[in-house]
Coordinates of C-alpha atoms in Angstrom, one line a residue:
Chain A
M1 CA 11.0 142.3 39.0
N2 CA 12.6 145.2 37.3
Y3 CA 11.5 148.7 38.2
P4 CA 11.8 151.9 36.1
N5 CA 15.0 152.9 38.0
G6 CA 16.5 149.5 37.2
Q7 CA 16.6 148.3 40.8
Q8 CA 15.8 144.8 41.7
R9 CA 13.4 144.9 44.6
L10 CA 13.2 142.8 47.7
A11 CA 9.8 142.6 49.3
I12 CA 8.3 143.2 52.7
N13 CA 4.6 143.2 52.8
N14 CA 2.7 144.8 55.7
V15 CA 0.3 141.9 55.9
V16 CA 2.4 138.8 55.5
R17 CA 6.1 138.8 56.3
K18 CA 6.7 135.1 55.6
K19 CA 10.3 134.0 54.9
D20 CA 9.3 132.7 51.5
N21 CA 6.9 135.4 50.6
R22 CA 9.2 138.4 50.2
M23 CA 7.0 141.1 48.9
F24 CA 7.6 144.7 47.9
S25 CA 9.0 147.4 50.1
N26 CA 8.9 151.1 49.6
R27 CA 12.7 151.4 49.5
G28 CA 14.1 152.7 46.3
M29 CA 11.2 154.5 44.8
S30 CA 10.6 158.1 45.6
L31 CA 7.6 159.2 47.5
E32 CA 6.4 161.1 44.5
D33 CA 6.7 158.0 42.3
D34 CA 4.8 156.0 44.8
I35 CA 2.0 158.6 45.1
N36 CA 1.7 158.8 41.3
V37 CA 1.3 155.0 41.1
T38 CA -1.2 155.1 43.9
N39 CA -3.2 157.9 42.3
E40 CA -3.2 156.1 39.0
F41 CA -4.7 153.0 40.8
Y42 CA -7.3 155.1 42.6
L43 CA -8.3 156.6 39.2
E44 CA -8.5 153.3 37.4
T45 CA -10.6 151.7 40.1
N46 CA -12.9 154.8 40.5
Q47 CA -11.9 155.4 44.1
A48 CA -10.8 159.0 43.7
V49 CA -9.6 161.5 41.1
I50 CA -6.4 163.0 42.4
H51 CA -3.6 164.4 40.3
K52 CA -0.2 166.0 40.8
K53 CA -0.2 169.5 39.5
P54 CA 2.3 170.3 36.7
T55 CA 5.5 172.1 37.7
P56 CA 4.8 175.8 37.2
V57 CA 7.0 177.2 34.5
Q58 CA 7.4 180.7 33.2
I59 CA 7.7 180.3 29.4
V60 CA 9.7 183.1 27.8
N61 CA 10.6 181.8 24.3
V62 CA 8.9 179.2 22.0
H63 CA 10.3 178.1 18.7
Y64 CA 7.8 176.8 16.1
P65 CA 9.7 174.6 13.6
K66 CA 8.0 173.6 10.4
R67 CA 6.4 170.2 10.5
S68 CA 7.3 169.5 14.1
A69 CA 6.1 170.3 17.6
A70 CA 6.7 173.7 19.2
V71 CA 9.9 173.8 21.3
I72 CA 10.2 175.9 24.4
T73 CA 13.7 177.3 24.2
E74 CA 13.7 179.5 27.3
A75 CA 11.7 179.1 30.5
Y76 CA 12.1 179.4 34.2
F77 CA 10.9 177.5 37.2
K78 CA 8.2 179.4 39.2
Q79 CA 7.4 178.9 42.8
A80 CA 4.2 177.0 43.3
S81 CA 1.5 178.9 45.0
T82 CA -0.4 175.8 46.2
T83 CA 0.3 172.3 47.4
D84 CA 1.3 169.7 44.8
Y85 CA -1.7 167.3 44.9
N86 CA -5.4 167.8 44.8
G87 CA -8.6 166.3 43.6
V88 CA -11.9 164.8 44.7
Y89 CA -12.9 161.8 46.9
K90 CA -16.5 161.1 47.8
G91 CA -17.5 164.6 46.9
K92 CA -14.9 166.2 49.2
H93 CA -11.9 168.2 48.1
I94 CA -8.6 166.6 48.9
D95 CA -5.5 168.7 49.0
F96 CA -2.0 167.7 50.2
E97 CA 1.7 168.1 50.0
A98 CA 4.3 165.3 50.2
K99 CA 7.8 165.5 51.6
E100 CA 10.4 162.9 52.4
T101 CA 13.3 163.3 54.8
K102 CA 16.4 161.3 55.5
N103 CA 16.4 162.6 59.1
K104 CA 15.7 159.8 61.6
T105 CA 14.6 161.7 64.6
S106 CA 12.6 164.7 63.2
F107 CA 10.9 166.3 60.2
P108 CA 12.6 169.7 59.5
L109 CA 10.0 172.4 58.9
A110 CA 12.4 174.1 56.5
N111 CA 11.0 171.6 54.0
I112 CA 7.8 173.6 53.9
H113 CA 7.3 177.0 52.3
E114 CA 5.2 179.7 53.9
H115 CA 2.9 180.0 50.8
Q116 CA 2.1 176.3 51.1
I117 CA 1.1 176.9 54.8
N118 CA -1.1 179.9 53.7
H119 CA -2.7 177.8 51.0
M120 CA -3.4 175.0 53.5
Q121 CA -5.0 177.4 55.9
K122 CA -7.3 178.6 53.1
V123 CA -8.3 175.1 52.1
I124 CA -9.1 174.3 55.8
D125 CA -11.2 177.5 56.0
Q126 CA -13.2 176.2 52.9
Q127 CA -13.7 172.8 54.7
G128 CA -11.4 170.9 52.4
I129 CA -9.5 167.9 53.5
C130 CA -5.9 169.0 53.9
F131 CA -2.8 167.1 55.1
M132 CA 0.8 166.4 54.5
L133 CA 2.3 163.0 53.6
I134 CA 5.7 162.7 55.4
R135 CA 8.1 159.9 54.6
F136 CA 10.9 159.0 56.9
T137 CA 13.1 157.1 54.4
A138 CA 15.4 155.8 57.1
H139 CA 12.4 154.1 58.8
D140 CA 10.6 153.3 55.5
E141 CA 7.5 154.8 57.0
T142 CA 5.0 157.3 55.5
Y143 CA 2.6 159.2 57.7
L144 CA -0.4 161.4 57.1
L145 CA -0.3 164.5 59.3
D146 CA -3.5 166.6 59.3
A147 CA -2.8 170.1 58.2
R148 CA -4.3 171.6 61.4
A149 CA -1.7 169.7 63.4
L150 CA 1.0 170.9 61.0
L151 CA -0.2 174.5 61.4
I152 CA 0.2 174.2 65.1
F153 CA 3.9 173.1 64.8
W154 CA 4.5 175.8 62.2
N155 CA 3.0 178.5 64.4
L156 CA 5.1 177.3 67.3
K157 CA 8.2 177.6 65.1
Q158 CA 7.3 181.1 64.1
S159 CA 7.0 182.1 67.7
G160 CA 10.5 180.8 68.5
G161 CA 9.8 177.1 69.0
K162 CA 11.4 174.1 67.5
K163 CA 12.4 174.1 63.8
S164 CA 11.3 170.6 63.3
I165 CA 8.7 168.1 64.4
P166 CA 10.1 165.2 66.4
Y167 CA 9.6 161.8 64.9
D168 CA 7.9 160.5 68.0
M169 CA 5.4 163.3 67.9
I170 CA 4.6 162.5 64.2
K171 CA 4.3 158.8 65.2
N172 CA 1.7 159.8 67.8
Q173 CA -0.2 162.6 66.0
S174 CA -0.4 161.0 62.5
Q175 CA -1.8 158.0 60.7
L176 CA 0.8 155.5 59.4
I177 CA 0.0 154.8 55.8
P178 CA -0.3 151.2 54.9
F179 CA 1.7 149.8 52.0
H180 CA 0.2 147.7 49.2
Y181 CA 1.7 146.7 45.9
Q182 CA -0.8 148.6 43.8
K183 CA -1.4 151.3 46.4
R184 CA 2.1 152.0 47.4
V185 CA 1.0 154.9 49.6
D186 CA -2.6 154.0 50.4
Y187 CA -3.4 157.3 52.0
L188 CA -7.2 157.0 51.4
T189 CA -7.3 154.4 54.2
A190 CA -5.9 157.0 56.5
V191 CA -8.3 159.7 55.1
D192 CA -11.2 157.4 55.8
K193 CA -10.2 157.0 59.4
L194 CA -9.5 160.7 60.0
Y195 CA -12.1 162.6 58.0
F196 CA -15.1 160.3 57.3
Chain B
M1 CA -8.2 203.4 34.0
N2 CA -5.2 201.5 32.5
Y3 CA -5.4 197.7 32.3
P4 CA -2.4 195.3 32.0
N5 CA -3.0 195.0 28.3
G6 CA -2.8 198.8 27.9
Q7 CA -6.5 199.2 26.9
Q8 CA -8.6 202.0 28.1
R9 CA -11.9 200.5 29.2
L10 CA -15.4 201.7 28.8
A11 CA -17.9 200.5 31.2
I12 CA -21.2 198.7 31.2
N13 CA -22.5 197.3 34.5
N14 CA -25.0 194.6 34.8
V15 CA -26.8 196.4 37.5
V16 CA -27.1 199.9 36.1
R17 CA -26.9 200.6 32.4
K18 CA -27.8 204.2 32.6
K19 CA -26.8 206.3 29.6
D20 CA -24.3 208.4 31.5
N21 CA -23.1 205.6 33.7
R22 CA -21.2 203.3 31.3
M23 CA -19.5 200.7 33.4
F24 CA -17.2 197.8 32.7
S25 CA -17.9 195.3 30.0
N26 CA -16.2 192.0 29.4
R27 CA -15.1 193.0 26.0
G28 CA -11.3 193.0 25.4
M29 CA -10.1 190.7 28.2
S30 CA -9.9 187.0 27.6
L31 CA -12.1 184.6 29.5
E32 CA -9.0 183.2 31.1
D33 CA -7.9 186.6 32.4
D34 CA -11.3 187.3 33.7
I35 CA -11.4 184.0 35.6
N36 CA -8.0 184.6 37.0
V37 CA -9.1 188.0 38.3
T38 CA -12.2 186.5 39.7
N39 CA -10.4 183.6 41.4
E40 CA -8.0 186.1 42.9
F41 CA -10.9 188.0 44.4
Y42 CA -12.6 184.8 45.7
L43 CA -9.3 183.9 47.3
E44 CA -8.7 187.3 49.0
T45 CA -12.2 187.5 50.3
N46 CA -12.1 183.8 51.6
Q47 CA -15.0 182.8 49.3
A48 CA -13.3 179.9 47.6
V49 CA -9.8 178.5 46.8
I50 CA -9.7 177.9 43.1
H51 CA -6.6 178.0 40.9
K52 CA -5.7 177.4 37.3
K53 CA -3.4 174.5 36.8
P54 CA 0.0 175.3 35.4
T55 CA 0.5 174.4 31.7
P56 CA 1.9 170.9 31.6
V57 CA 5.4 170.9 30.1
Q58 CA 7.8 168.1 29.4
I59 CA 11.2 169.4 30.5
V60 CA 14.1 167.9 28.5
N61 CA 17.1 170.2 29.2
V62 CA 17.9 172.5 32.0
H63 CA 21.0 174.8 32.2
Y64 CA 22.3 175.8 35.6
P65 CA 24.4 179.0 35.2
K66 CA 26.6 180.1 38.1
R67 CA 25.0 182.8 40.3
S68 CA 21.7 182.8 38.5
A69 CA 18.5 180.9 38.2
A70 CA 18.2 177.6 36.3
V71 CA 17.1 178.0 32.7
I72 CA 15.0 175.4 30.9
T73 CA 16.5 175.3 27.4
E74 CA 14.4 172.6 25.9
A75 CA 10.9 171.6 26.8
Y76 CA 7.7 170.6 25.0
F77 CA 4.0 171.2 25.7
K78 CA 2.2 168.2 27.0
Q79 CA -1.5 167.5 26.6
A80 CA -3.4 168.2 29.9
S81 CA -5.1 165.1 31.3
T82 CA -7.6 167.1 33.3
T83 CA -9.6 170.3 33.2
D84 CA -7.8 173.6 33.7
Y85 CA -9.4 174.9 37.0
N86 CA -10.1 173.2 40.3
G87 CA -10.3 173.9 44.0
V88 CA -12.6 173.9 47.0
Y89 CA -15.8 175.8 47.8
K90 CA -17.8 175.2 51.0
G91 CA -16.1 171.8 51.4
K92 CA -17.0 170.7 47.9
H93 CA -14.6 170.0 45.1
I94 CA -15.0 172.3 42.1
D95 CA -13.7 171.4 38.7
F96 CA -14.2 173.2 35.4
E97 CA -13.0 174.0 32.0
A98 CA -13.4 177.3 30.3
K99 CA -13.8 178.0 26.5
E100 CA -14.7 180.9 24.5
T101 CA -16.0 181.0 20.9
K102 CA -16.5 183.7 18.3
N103 CA -19.3 181.6 16.8
K104 CA -22.7 183.4 17.3
T105 CA -25.1 180.6 16.9
S106 CA -23.4 177.5 18.5
F107 CA -20.6 176.2 20.6
P108 CA -18.4 173.8 18.6
L109 CA -17.7 170.6 20.5
A110 CA -14.4 170.3 18.7
N111 CA -13.2 172.8 21.4
I112 CA -13.2 170.0 23.9
H113 CA -10.9 167.1 24.1
E114 CA -12.0 163.5 24.8
H115 CA -9.6 163.2 27.8
Q116 CA -11.3 166.3 29.4
I117 CA -14.7 164.6 28.9
N118 CA -13.3 161.4 30.6
H119 CA -12.0 163.5 33.4
M120 CA -15.3 165.3 33.9
Q121 CA -17.1 161.9 34.0
K122 CA -14.7 160.7 36.7
V123 CA -15.2 163.9 38.8
I124 CA -19.0 163.5 38.5
D125 CA -18.7 159.9 39.7
Q126 CA -16.8 161.2 42.7
Q127 CA -19.6 163.7 43.4
G128 CA -17.5 166.7 42.6
I129 CA -19.1 169.8 41.2
C130 CA -18.1 169.9 37.5
F131 CA -19.0 172.3 34.7
M132 CA -17.9 174.3 31.7
L133 CA -17.8 178.0 31.4
I134 CA -18.6 179.0 27.8
R135 CA -18.2 182.5 26.6
F136 CA -19.8 183.7 23.4
T137 CA -17.6 186.7 22.7
A138 CA -20.0 188.0 20.0
H139 CA -22.8 188.2 22.6
D140 CA -20.5 189.2 25.4
E141 CA -22.2 186.5 27.5
T142 CA -20.6 183.7 29.6
Y143 CA -22.6 180.7 30.7
L144 CA -22.1 177.9 33.2
L145 CA -23.1 174.5 31.6
D146 CA -23.3 171.6 34.0
A147 CA -20.9 168.8 33.0
R148 CA -23.8 166.2 33.0
A149 CA -25.5 168.3 30.3
L150 CA -22.3 168.7 28.4
L151 CA -21.8 164.9 28.5
I152 CA -25.3 164.4 26.9
F153 CA -24.3 166.7 24.0
W154 CA -20.9 165.0 23.7
N155 CA -22.5 161.5 23.6
L156 CA -25.1 162.6 21.0
K157 CA -22.2 163.9 18.9
Q158 CA -20.3 160.6 19.2
S159 CA -23.4 158.7 18.0
G160 CA -23.6 160.8 14.9
G161 CA -25.4 163.9 16.2
K162 CA -24.6 167.6 15.9
K163 CA -21.0 168.6 16.2
S164 CA -21.9 171.7 18.2
I165 CA -24.4 172.9 20.9
P166 CA -26.8 175.5 19.6
Y167 CA -26.6 178.9 21.3
D168 CA -30.3 178.8 22.1
M169 CA -29.9 175.5 23.9
I170 CA -27.1 176.7 26.0
K171 CA -29.2 179.8 26.8
N172 CA -31.9 177.5 28.1
Q173 CA -29.8 174.8 29.7
S174 CA -27.2 177.0 31.4
Q175 CA -26.8 179.7 34.0
L176 CA -25.9 183.1 32.7
I177 CA -22.9 184.3 34.7
P178 CA -23.3 187.8 36.2
F179 CA -20.6 190.3 35.6
H180 CA -19.1 192.5 38.4
Y181 CA -16.1 194.7 38.3
Q182 CA -14.1 192.6 40.8
K183 CA -15.8 189.3 40.0
R184 CA -15.6 189.5 36.2
V185 CA -17.0 186.0 35.8
D186 CA -18.9 185.5 39.1
Y187 CA -19.5 181.8 38.5
L188 CA -20.0 181.0 42.2
T189 CA -23.4 182.8 42.0
A190 CA -24.4 180.2 39.4
V191 CA -22.8 177.4 41.4
D192 CA -24.9 178.4 44.4
K193 CA -28.1 178.3 42.4
L194 CA -27.3 175.0 40.7
Y195 CA -25.5 172.9 43.3
F196 CA -26.3 174.1 46.8

């Protein structure tokens, strides 16, 4: 099967790992791509309405040619003031950030910005469901870490503690996200376990 | 008092409209500006976490000059696939669109795109709180119309009915949004009445 990035994929399914039934692994596709595919599937099957927010851009100049679409000719990337993904699931507000790391033994907290932490705290205060999806590409594993746990590690770091969360601790404190072909990062399964 | 747009403002307060106590009116500032000010106030006072989504842009070319920020040199506006505003309030997902009209007697449904209607239907199906803020600039009034009511008018239009919602009907079917200096479109007051 050909994927958008042109890669041929081998296949390892979580459920069946039979020799002759090589299924699809996460390897090759970015976490963002996988989440987008998953959100699309959730949307089409009426399971949840969750979207990635557009990249915030400061538009400075726009050219309006005759008989064709407006062209932005000067713009700059702005820092996002929130997390990247949000939406609604069973009436509850869902809010999350997604990060992947090549690090095998820990997740570096430098991956997260302070404004994202502040946003997460505010979402928690409003009783929203808030978490981070962390992919360890080397292990081909994606975890859901509740934002309250993330905040503990962040605050420890701020008071001189470790600058990263050890892989083993994430393994213990988080939900491993199951992989399915159509729900490549089936995080709602983990959300159901943790929050409902 | 000087406002960002340089206008000096007169003042009409909802609470007191004494002759010598002219307070702040909505006139002059756009609905979007007013909502942004209000959301900022909600955020700072821990009442709700609601943001406007960034304008979706298709980035085609980026220039990376030495020693300065990346410049987007070619990009195009994309059509949004959702409403403009969302967030969390008391654990519930809030989702809305905001439109203003100069029309005095009705709100033209041409202001709304079909994909926004589809999105609203999906949010309702997920039990999110979904509505539209409609400002009649000529009346200096802003209303909150529940998305389920909006969908009725939309479906009537699709089956050959009126192409707009009469002002009187909006007056009857919607919540008038109170105006306060810091909460210029204090829609949470209406949300409390309608949904909690």
